Coordinates of C-alpha atoms in Angstrom, one line a residue:
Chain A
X1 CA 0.0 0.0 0.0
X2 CA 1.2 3.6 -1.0
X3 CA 1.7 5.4 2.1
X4 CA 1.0 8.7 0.5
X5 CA -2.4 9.7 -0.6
X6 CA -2.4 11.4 -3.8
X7 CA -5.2 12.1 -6.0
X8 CA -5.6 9.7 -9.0
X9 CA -4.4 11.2 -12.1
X10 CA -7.2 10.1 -14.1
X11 CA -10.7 11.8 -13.3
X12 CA -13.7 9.6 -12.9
X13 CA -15.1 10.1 -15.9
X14 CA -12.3 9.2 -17.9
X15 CA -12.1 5.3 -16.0
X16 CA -12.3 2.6 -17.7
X17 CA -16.2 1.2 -16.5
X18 CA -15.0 -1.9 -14.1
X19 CA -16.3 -5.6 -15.6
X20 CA -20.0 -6.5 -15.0
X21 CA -19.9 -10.4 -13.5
X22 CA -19.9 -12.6 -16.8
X23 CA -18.5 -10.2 -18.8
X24 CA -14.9 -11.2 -20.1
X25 CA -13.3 -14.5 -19.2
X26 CA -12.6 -12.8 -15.3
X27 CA -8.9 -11.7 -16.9
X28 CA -8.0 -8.4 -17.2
X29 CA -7.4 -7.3 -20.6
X30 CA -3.7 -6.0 -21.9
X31 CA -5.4 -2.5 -22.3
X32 CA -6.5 -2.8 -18.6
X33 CA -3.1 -3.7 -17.1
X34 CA -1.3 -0.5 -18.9
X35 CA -3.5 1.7 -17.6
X36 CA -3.9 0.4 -14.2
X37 CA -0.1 0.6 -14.0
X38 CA 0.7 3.5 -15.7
X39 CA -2.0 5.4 -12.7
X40 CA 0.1 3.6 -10.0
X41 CA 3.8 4.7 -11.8
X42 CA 3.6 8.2 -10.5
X43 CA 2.4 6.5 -6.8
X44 CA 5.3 3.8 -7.0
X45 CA 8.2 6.2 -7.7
X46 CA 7.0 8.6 -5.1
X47 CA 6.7 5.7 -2.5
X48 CA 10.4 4.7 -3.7
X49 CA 11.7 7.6 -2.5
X50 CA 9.7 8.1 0.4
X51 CA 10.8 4.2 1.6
X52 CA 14.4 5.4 1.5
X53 CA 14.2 9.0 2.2
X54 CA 11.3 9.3 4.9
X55 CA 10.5 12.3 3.1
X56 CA 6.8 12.8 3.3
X57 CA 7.4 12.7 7.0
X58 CA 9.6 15.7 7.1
X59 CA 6.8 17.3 4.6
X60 CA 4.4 16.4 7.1
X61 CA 5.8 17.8 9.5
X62 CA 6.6 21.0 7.9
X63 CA 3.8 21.6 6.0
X64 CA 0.6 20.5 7.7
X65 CA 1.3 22.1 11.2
X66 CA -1.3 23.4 13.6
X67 CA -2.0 27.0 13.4
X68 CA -3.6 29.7 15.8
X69 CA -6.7 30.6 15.8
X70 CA -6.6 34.6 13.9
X71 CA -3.9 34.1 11.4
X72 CA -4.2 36.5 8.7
X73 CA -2.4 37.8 5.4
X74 CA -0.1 39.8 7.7
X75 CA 1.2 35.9 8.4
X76 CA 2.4 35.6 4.6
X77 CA 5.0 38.5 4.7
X78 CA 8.4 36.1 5.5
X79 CA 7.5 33.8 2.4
X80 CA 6.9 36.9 -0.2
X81 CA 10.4 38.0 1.7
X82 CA 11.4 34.7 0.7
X83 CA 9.4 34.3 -2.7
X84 CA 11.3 38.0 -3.1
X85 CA 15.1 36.3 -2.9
X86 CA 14.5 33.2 -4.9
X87 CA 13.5 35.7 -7.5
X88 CA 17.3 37.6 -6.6
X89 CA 18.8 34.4 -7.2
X90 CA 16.6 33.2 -10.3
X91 CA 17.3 37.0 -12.1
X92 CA 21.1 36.7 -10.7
X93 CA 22.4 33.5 -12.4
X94 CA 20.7 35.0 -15.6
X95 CA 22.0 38.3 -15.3
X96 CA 25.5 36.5 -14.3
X97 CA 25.5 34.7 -18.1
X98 CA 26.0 38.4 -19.6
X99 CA 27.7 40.6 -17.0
X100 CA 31.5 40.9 -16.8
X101 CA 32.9 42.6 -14.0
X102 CA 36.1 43.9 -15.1
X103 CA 36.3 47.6 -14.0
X104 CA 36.9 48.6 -18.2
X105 CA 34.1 46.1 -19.5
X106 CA 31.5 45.9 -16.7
X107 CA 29.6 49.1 -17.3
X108 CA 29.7 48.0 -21.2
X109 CA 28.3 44.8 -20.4
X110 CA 25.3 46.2 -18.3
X111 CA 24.7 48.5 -21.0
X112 CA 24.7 45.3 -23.3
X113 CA 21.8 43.2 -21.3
X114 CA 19.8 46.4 -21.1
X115 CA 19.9 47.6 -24.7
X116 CA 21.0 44.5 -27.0
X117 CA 19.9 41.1 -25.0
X118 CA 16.6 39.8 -26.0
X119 CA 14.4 40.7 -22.7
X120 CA 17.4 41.7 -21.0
X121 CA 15.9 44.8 -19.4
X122 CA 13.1 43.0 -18.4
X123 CA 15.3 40.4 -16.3
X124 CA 17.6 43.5 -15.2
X125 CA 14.8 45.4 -13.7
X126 CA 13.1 42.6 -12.5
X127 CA 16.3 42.4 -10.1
X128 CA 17.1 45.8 -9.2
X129 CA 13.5 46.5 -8.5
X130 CA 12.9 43.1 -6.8
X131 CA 15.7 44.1 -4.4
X132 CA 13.7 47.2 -3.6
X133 CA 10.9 44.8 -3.3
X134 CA 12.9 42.4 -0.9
X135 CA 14.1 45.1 1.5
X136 CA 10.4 46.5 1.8
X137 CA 8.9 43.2 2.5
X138 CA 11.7 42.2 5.2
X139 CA 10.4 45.4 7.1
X140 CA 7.2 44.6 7.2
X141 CA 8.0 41.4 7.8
X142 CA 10.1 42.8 10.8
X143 CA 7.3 45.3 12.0
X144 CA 4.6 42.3 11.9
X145 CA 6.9 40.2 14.0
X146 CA 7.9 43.2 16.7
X147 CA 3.7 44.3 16.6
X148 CA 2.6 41.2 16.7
X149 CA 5.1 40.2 19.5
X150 CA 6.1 36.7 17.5
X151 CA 9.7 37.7 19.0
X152 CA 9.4 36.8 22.9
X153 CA 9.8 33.4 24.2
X154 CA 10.2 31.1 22.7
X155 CA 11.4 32.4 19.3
X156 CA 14.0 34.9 20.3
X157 CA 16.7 33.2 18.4
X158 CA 14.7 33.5 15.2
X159 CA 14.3 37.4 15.4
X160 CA 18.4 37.2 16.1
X161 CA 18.4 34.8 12.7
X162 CA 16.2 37.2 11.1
X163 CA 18.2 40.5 11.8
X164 CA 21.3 38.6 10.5
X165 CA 19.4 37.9 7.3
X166 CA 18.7 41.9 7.8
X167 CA 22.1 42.7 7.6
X168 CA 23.1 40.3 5.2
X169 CA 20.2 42.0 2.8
X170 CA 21.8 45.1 3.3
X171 CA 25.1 44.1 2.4
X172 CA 23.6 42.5 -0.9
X173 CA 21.8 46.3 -1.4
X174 CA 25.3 47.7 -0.7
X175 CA 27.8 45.4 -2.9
X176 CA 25.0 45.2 -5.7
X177 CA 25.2 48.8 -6.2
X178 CA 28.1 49.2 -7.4
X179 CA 27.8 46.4 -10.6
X180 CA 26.7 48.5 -13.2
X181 CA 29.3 50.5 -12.6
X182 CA 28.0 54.3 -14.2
X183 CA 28.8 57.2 -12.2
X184 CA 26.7 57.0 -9.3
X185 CA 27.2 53.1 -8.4
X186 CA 30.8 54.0 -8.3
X187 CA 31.2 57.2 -6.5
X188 CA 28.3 55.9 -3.8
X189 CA 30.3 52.5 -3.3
X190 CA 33.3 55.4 -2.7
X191 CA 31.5 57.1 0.1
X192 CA 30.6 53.6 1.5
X193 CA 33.7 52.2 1.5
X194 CA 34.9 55.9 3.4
X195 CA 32.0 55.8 5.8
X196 CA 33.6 52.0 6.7
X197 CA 36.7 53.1 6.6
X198 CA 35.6 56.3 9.6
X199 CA 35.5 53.5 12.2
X200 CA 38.4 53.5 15.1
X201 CA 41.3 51.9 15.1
X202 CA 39.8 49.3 12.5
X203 CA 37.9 51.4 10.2
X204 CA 41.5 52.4 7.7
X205 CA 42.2 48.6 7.8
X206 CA 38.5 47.3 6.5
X207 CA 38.7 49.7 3.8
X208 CA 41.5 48.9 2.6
X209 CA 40.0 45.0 2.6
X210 CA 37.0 45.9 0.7
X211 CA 39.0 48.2 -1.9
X212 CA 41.9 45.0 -1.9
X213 CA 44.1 47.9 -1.4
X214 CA 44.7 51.7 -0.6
X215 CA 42.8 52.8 -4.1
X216 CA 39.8 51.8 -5.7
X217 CA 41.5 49.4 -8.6
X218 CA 41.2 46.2 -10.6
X219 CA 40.2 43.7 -8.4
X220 CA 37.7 46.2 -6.1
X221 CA 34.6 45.5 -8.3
X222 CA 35.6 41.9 -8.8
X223 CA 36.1 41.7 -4.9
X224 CA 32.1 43.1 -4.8
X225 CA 30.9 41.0 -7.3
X226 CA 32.1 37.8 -5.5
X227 CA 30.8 38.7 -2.3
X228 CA 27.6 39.9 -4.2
X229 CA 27.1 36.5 -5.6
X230 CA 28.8 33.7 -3.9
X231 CA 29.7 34.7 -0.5
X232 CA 26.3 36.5 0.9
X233 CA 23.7 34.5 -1.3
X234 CA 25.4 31.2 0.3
X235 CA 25.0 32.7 3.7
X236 CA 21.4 33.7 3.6
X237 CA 19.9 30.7 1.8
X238 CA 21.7 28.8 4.6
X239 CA 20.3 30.9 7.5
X240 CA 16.8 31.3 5.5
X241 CA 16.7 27.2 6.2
X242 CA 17.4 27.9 10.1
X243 CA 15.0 30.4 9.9
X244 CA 12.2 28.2 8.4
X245 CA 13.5 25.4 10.6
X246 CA 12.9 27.3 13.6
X247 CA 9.6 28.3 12.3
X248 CA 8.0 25.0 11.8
X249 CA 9.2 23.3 15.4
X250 CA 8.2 26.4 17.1
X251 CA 4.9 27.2 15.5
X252 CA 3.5 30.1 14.9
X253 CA 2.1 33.0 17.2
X254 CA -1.5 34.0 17.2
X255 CA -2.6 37.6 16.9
X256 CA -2.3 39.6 19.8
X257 CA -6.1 40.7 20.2
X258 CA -7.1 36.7 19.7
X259 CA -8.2 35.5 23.7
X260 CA -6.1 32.6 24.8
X261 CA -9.9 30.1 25.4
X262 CA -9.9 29.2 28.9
X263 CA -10.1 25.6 29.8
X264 CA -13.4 24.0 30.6
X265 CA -13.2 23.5 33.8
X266 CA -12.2 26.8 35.0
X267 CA -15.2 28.8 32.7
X268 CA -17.4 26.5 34.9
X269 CA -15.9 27.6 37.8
X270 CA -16.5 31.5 36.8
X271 CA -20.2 31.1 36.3
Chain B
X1 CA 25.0 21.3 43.8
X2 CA 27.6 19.3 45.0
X3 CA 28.8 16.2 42.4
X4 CA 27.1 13.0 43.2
X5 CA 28.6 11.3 40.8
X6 CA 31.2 8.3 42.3
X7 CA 34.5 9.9 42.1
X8 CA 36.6 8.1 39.1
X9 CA 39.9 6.8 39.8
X10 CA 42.6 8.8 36.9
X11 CA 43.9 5.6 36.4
X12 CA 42.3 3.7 34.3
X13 CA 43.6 0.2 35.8
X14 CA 41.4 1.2 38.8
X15 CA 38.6 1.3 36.5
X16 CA 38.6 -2.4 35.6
X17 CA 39.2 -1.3 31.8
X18 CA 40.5 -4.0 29.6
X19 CA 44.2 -4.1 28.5
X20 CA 45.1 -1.2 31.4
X21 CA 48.5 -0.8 32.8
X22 CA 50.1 0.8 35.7
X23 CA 50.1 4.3 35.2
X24 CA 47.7 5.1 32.2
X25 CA 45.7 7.6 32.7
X26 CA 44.2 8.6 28.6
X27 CA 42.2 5.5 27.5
X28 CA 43.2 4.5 24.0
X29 CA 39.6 5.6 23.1
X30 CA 40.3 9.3 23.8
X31 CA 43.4 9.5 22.5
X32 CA 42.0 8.3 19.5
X33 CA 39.3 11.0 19.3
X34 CA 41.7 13.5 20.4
X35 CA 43.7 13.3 17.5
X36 CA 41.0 12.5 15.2
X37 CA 39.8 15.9 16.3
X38 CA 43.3 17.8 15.9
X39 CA 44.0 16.1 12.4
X40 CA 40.6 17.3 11.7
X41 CA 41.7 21.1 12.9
X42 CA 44.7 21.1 11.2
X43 CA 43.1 19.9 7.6
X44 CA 40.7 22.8 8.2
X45 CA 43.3 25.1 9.3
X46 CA 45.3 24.2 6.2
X47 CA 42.6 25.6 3.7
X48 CA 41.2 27.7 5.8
X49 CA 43.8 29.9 6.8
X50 CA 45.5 30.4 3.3
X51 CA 42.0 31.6 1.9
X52 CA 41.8 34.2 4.7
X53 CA 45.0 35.0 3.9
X54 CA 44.4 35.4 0.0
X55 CA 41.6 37.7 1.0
X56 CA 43.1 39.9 3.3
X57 CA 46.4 40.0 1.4
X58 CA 45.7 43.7 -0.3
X59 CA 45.4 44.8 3.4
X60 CA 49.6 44.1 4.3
X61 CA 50.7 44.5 0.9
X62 CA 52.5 47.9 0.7
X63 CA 51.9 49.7 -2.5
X64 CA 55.0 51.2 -4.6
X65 CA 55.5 54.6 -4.7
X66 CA 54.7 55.8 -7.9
X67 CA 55.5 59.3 -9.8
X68 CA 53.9 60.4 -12.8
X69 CA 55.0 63.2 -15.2
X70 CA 52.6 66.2 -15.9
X71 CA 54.5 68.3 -17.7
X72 CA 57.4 71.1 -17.3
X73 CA 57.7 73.0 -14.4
X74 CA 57.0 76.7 -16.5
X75 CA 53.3 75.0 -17.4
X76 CA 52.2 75.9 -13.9
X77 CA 51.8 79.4 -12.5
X78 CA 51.4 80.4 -8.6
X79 CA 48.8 82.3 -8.4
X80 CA 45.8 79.8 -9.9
X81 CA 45.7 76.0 -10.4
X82 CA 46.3 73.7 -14.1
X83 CA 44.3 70.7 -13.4
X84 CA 46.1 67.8 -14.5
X85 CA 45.3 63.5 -15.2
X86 CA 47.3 61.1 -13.3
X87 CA 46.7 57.5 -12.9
X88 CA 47.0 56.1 -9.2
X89 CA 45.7 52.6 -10.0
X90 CA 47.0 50.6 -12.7
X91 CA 45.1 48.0 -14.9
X92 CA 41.5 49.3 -13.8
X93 CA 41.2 51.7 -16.7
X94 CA 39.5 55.2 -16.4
X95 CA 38.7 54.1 -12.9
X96 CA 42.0 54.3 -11.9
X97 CA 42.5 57.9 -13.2
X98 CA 42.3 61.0 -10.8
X99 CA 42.2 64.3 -11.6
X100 CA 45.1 67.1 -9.5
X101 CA 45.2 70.4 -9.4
X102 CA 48.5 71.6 -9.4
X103 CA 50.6 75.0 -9.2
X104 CA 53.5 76.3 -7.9
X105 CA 54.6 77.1 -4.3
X106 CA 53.4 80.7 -3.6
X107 CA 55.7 82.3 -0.9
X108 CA 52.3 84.4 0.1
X109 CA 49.6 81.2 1.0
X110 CA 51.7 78.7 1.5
X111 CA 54.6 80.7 3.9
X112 CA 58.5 79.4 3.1
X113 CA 58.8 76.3 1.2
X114 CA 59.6 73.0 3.6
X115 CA 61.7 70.6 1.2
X116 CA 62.1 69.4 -1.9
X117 CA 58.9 68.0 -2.7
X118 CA 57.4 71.2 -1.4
X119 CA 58.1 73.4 -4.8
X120 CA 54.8 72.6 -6.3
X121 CA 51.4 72.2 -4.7
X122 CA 49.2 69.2 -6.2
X123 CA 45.8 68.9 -4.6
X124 CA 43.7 66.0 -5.0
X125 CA 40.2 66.2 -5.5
X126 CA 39.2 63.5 -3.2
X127 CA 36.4 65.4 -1.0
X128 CA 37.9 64.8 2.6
X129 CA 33.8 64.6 3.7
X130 CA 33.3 61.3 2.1
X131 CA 35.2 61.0 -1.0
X132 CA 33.3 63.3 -3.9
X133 CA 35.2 65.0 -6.5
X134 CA 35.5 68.2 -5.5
X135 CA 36.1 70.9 -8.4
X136 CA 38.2 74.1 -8.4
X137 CA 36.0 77.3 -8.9
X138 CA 38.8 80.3 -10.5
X139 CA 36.2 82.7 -9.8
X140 CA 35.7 82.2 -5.9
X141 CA 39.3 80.5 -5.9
X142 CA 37.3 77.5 -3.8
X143 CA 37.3 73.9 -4.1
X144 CA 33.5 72.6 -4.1
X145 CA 32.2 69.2 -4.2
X146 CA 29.0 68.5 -5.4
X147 CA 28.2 65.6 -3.1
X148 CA 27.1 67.2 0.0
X149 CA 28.6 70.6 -0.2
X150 CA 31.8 70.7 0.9
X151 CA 33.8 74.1 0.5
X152 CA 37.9 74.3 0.5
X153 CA 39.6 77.7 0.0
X154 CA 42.7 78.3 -2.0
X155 CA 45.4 76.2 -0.2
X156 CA 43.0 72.9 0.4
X157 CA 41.8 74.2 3.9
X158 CA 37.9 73.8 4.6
X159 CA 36.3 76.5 4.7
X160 CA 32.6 74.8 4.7
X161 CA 30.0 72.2 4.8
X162 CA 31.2 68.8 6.1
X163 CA 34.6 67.5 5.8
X164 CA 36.5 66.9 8.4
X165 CA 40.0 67.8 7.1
X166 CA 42.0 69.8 4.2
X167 CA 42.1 67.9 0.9
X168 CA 44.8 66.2 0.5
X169 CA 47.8 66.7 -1.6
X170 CA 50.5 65.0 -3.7
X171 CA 54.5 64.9 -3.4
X172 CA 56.2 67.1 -6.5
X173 CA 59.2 66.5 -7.6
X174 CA 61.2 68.0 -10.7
X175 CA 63.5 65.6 -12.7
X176 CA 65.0 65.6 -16.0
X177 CA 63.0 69.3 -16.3
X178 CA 59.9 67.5 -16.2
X179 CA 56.9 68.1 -13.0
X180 CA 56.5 64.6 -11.1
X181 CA 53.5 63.7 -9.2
X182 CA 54.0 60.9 -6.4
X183 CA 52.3 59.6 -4.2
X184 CA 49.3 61.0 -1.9
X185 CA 49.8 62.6 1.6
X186 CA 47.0 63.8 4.0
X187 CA 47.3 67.0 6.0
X188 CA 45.7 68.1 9.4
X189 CA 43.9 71.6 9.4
X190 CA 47.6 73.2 10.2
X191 CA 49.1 71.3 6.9
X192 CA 51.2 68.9 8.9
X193 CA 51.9 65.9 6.4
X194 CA 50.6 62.7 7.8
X195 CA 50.7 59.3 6.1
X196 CA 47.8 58.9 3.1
X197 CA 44.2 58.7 4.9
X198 CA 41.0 58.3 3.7
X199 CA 38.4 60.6 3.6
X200 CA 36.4 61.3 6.7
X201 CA 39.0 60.3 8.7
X202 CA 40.2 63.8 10.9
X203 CA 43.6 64.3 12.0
X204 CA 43.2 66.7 14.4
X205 CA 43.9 66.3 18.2
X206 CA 42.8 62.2 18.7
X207 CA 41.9 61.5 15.2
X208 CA 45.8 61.4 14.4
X209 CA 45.3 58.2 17.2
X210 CA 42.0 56.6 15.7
X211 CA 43.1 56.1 12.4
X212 CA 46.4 54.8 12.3
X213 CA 48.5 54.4 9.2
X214 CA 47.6 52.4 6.9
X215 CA 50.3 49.4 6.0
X216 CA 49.5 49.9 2.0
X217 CA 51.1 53.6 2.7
X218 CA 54.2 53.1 0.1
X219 CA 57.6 54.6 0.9
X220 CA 58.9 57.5 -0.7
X221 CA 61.9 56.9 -2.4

């Protein structure tokens, strides 16, 4: 027996009508047995995997959870955050196929997927206005969780996850800034890099690490792009998971103007 | 709460453990693990550490001193600047272009002339708020960046808006008849050379202490 339940591929109406008593010699037909097996094919693989994964158990347990009583839309903000990076990354690794980020070809190549690269603008802005998109969401997401109080006990580890992931956004906003490389990515990564570089004692020394020296030169936009698209992407898909992890064995909180219902025994008691 | 554990004999021939001798005290077991565990730090340790080191590299590496020529020494007058093109970055194209304003040593501004490199005046254009390119005015004789409005008078020295030092300047030499530009110096509002800062970084009173030198500062030769 197939431990998960799906729903049969093939609608009722479609079914072949099952044999009156008499009719046929009591053998199913060839015809019969291909399409009784090719409806249990999708069921068998899936049950392959699940026997040596336990998969659908893990599903289970992270989809079909119990949720209070008053959830909303408001509720739906950390997957559109989500929804709003898988798009980053999607739009990235296109937008990676064109760009080239040497400091004499990069702007020329950004000019390139916007003007000459068949819906190239399209994927562009899709990514510098879904970053817009992603910062938005992720304070919304943020004020639901502080208005809502979802932060206090137990789940104050996931609002330190989540202001990581805050950061790390940020960082993202900052080092994909400079990529197209026209006037104003490059002088406002210049005033970045000085505002870093205005800490004590520290501050000279980090500047020089995100310029890769004492001038903005050769390797400074390549040093962006890589932490633009391998370092930070790696680090937040990794925490997103910890995030969601901590989520789905924590549960969710209700509303703050739903009433916790009294047991039955004590509303008795009142009356 | 006090232990309530049985206290364990060290030795593990007290402990009834198979194969013990007089003496021992690590179990094979542990010393197993234990340098399971260290081979395993050091393997990390051997990757590891070289890639922080490829990646902070730029930070220890100090740069060369480099000195470009812009021109002869009777294209530059004392009383207004020439703005001139010099490359401070090789290999990154126009990015590594900057432009300097350059003139002669003027007896009158700049009072008696300190040493050799002192002849000629080169100002960068690096705004000392936050890094803008500031641009000289001839008609107010002041240095302006468009960024957030930074003012400089005549001889680099703010005179308005944000930034938190005088712009900096180059080192001049002449050789061979031709005007050299060198490498960058920063000054503190009294024109004292300190080593190459960036901008925003004062070097006034305790600033001078908060932002140390940087080791990428290269050595004049």
């Amino acid at each position: 027996m197939p431990k998960l339940k799906l729903p049969n591929p093939i609608p009722d109406q479609l079914r072949p009508r099952p044999q009156r008593p008499g009719e046929g010699n009591g053998r199913k037909s060839t015809k019969d047995v291909v399409i009784e097996s090719g409806r249990d094919a999708g069921i068998s693989v899936v049950d392959w995997v699940d026997e040596r994964t336990s998969l659908s158990g893990a599903a289970r347990w992270t989809m079909f959870r119990k949720v209070p009583k008053g959830t909303n839309w408001f509720y739906t903000l950390g997957s559109a955050t989500m929804f709003a990076f898988l798009s980053q990354a999607v739009t990235g690794v296109f937008l990676a196929m064109y760009y080239d980020p040497s400091p004499t070809r990069a702007y020329e190549s950004t000019r390139h997927i916007t003007n000459e690269v068949f819906l190239g603008e399209f994927v562009r802005g899709m990514h510098k206005w879904g970053a817009t998109v992603m910062m938005v969401l992720i304070f919304l997401h943020m004020g639901r969780t502080f208005f809502f109080g979802a932060y206090k006990y137990p789940r104050e580890l996931n609002w330190v996850v989540g202001v990581v992931l805050l950061v790390l956004t940020m960082i993202m906003s900052l080092t994909g800034y400079l990529l197209p490389f026209d006037q104003r990515s490059f002088w406002a990564t210049i005033v970045a890099d000085n505002i870093n570089g205005t800490g004590p004692f520290l501050g000279p020394y980090l500047a020089d690490f995100l310029r890769a020296g004492p001038e903005f030169g050769a390797t400074t936009l390549a040093r962006f792009y890589s932490i633009h698209m391998l370092l930070v992407p790696g680090a937040i898909a990794a925490l997103i998971g910890v995030h969601l992890y901590l989520v789905a064995k924590l549960g969710t909180t209700a509303p703050p103007w739903v009433k916790a219902e009294e047991p039955e025994q004590l509303r008795t008691e009142k009356v | 709460m006090a232990d309530r554990r049985k206290e364990k004999s060290p030795y593990t021939e007290d402990r009834n453990i198979p194969g013990a001798f007089e003496g021992e005290t690590v179990t094979r077991r542990r010393l197993m693990v234990g340098s399971v565990h260290a081979f395993g730090a050091m393997a990390t340790a051997a990757i590891g550490l070289p890639a922080l080191g490829f990646a902070l590299g730029p930070v220890f590496e100090r740069q060369r001193a480099r000195w470009e020529d812009v021109g002869t020494p009777e294209d530059f007058v004392d009383f207004t600047y020439r703005p001139k093109v010099i490359t401070v970055e090789s290999g990154a194209g126009e990015v590594g272009k900057t432009t300097v304003y350059v003139r002669k040593h003027n007896e009158e501004v700049d009072g008696p002339v300190k040493d050799s490199y002192d002849d000629f005046v080169a100002i960068s254009t690096r705004c000392m708020h936050l890094g803008c390119p500031v641009r000289y005015i001839d008609a107010s004789q002041r240095f302006v960046c468009p960024c957030h409005g930074g003012v400089y008078d005549f001889v680099g020295k703010v005179s308005g808006g944000p930034p938190v030092r005088p712009l900096d300047r180059f080192y001049t030499r002449v050789r061979r008849g031709r005007l050299e530009i060198g490498p960058r110096y920063s000054v503190n509002s009294e024109l004292r050379r300190f080593s190459p800062r960036d901008a925003g970084q004062p070097l006034d009173g305790i600033g001078q202490y908060l932002y140390p030198r940087r080791f990428t500062t290269p050595e004049l030769d």
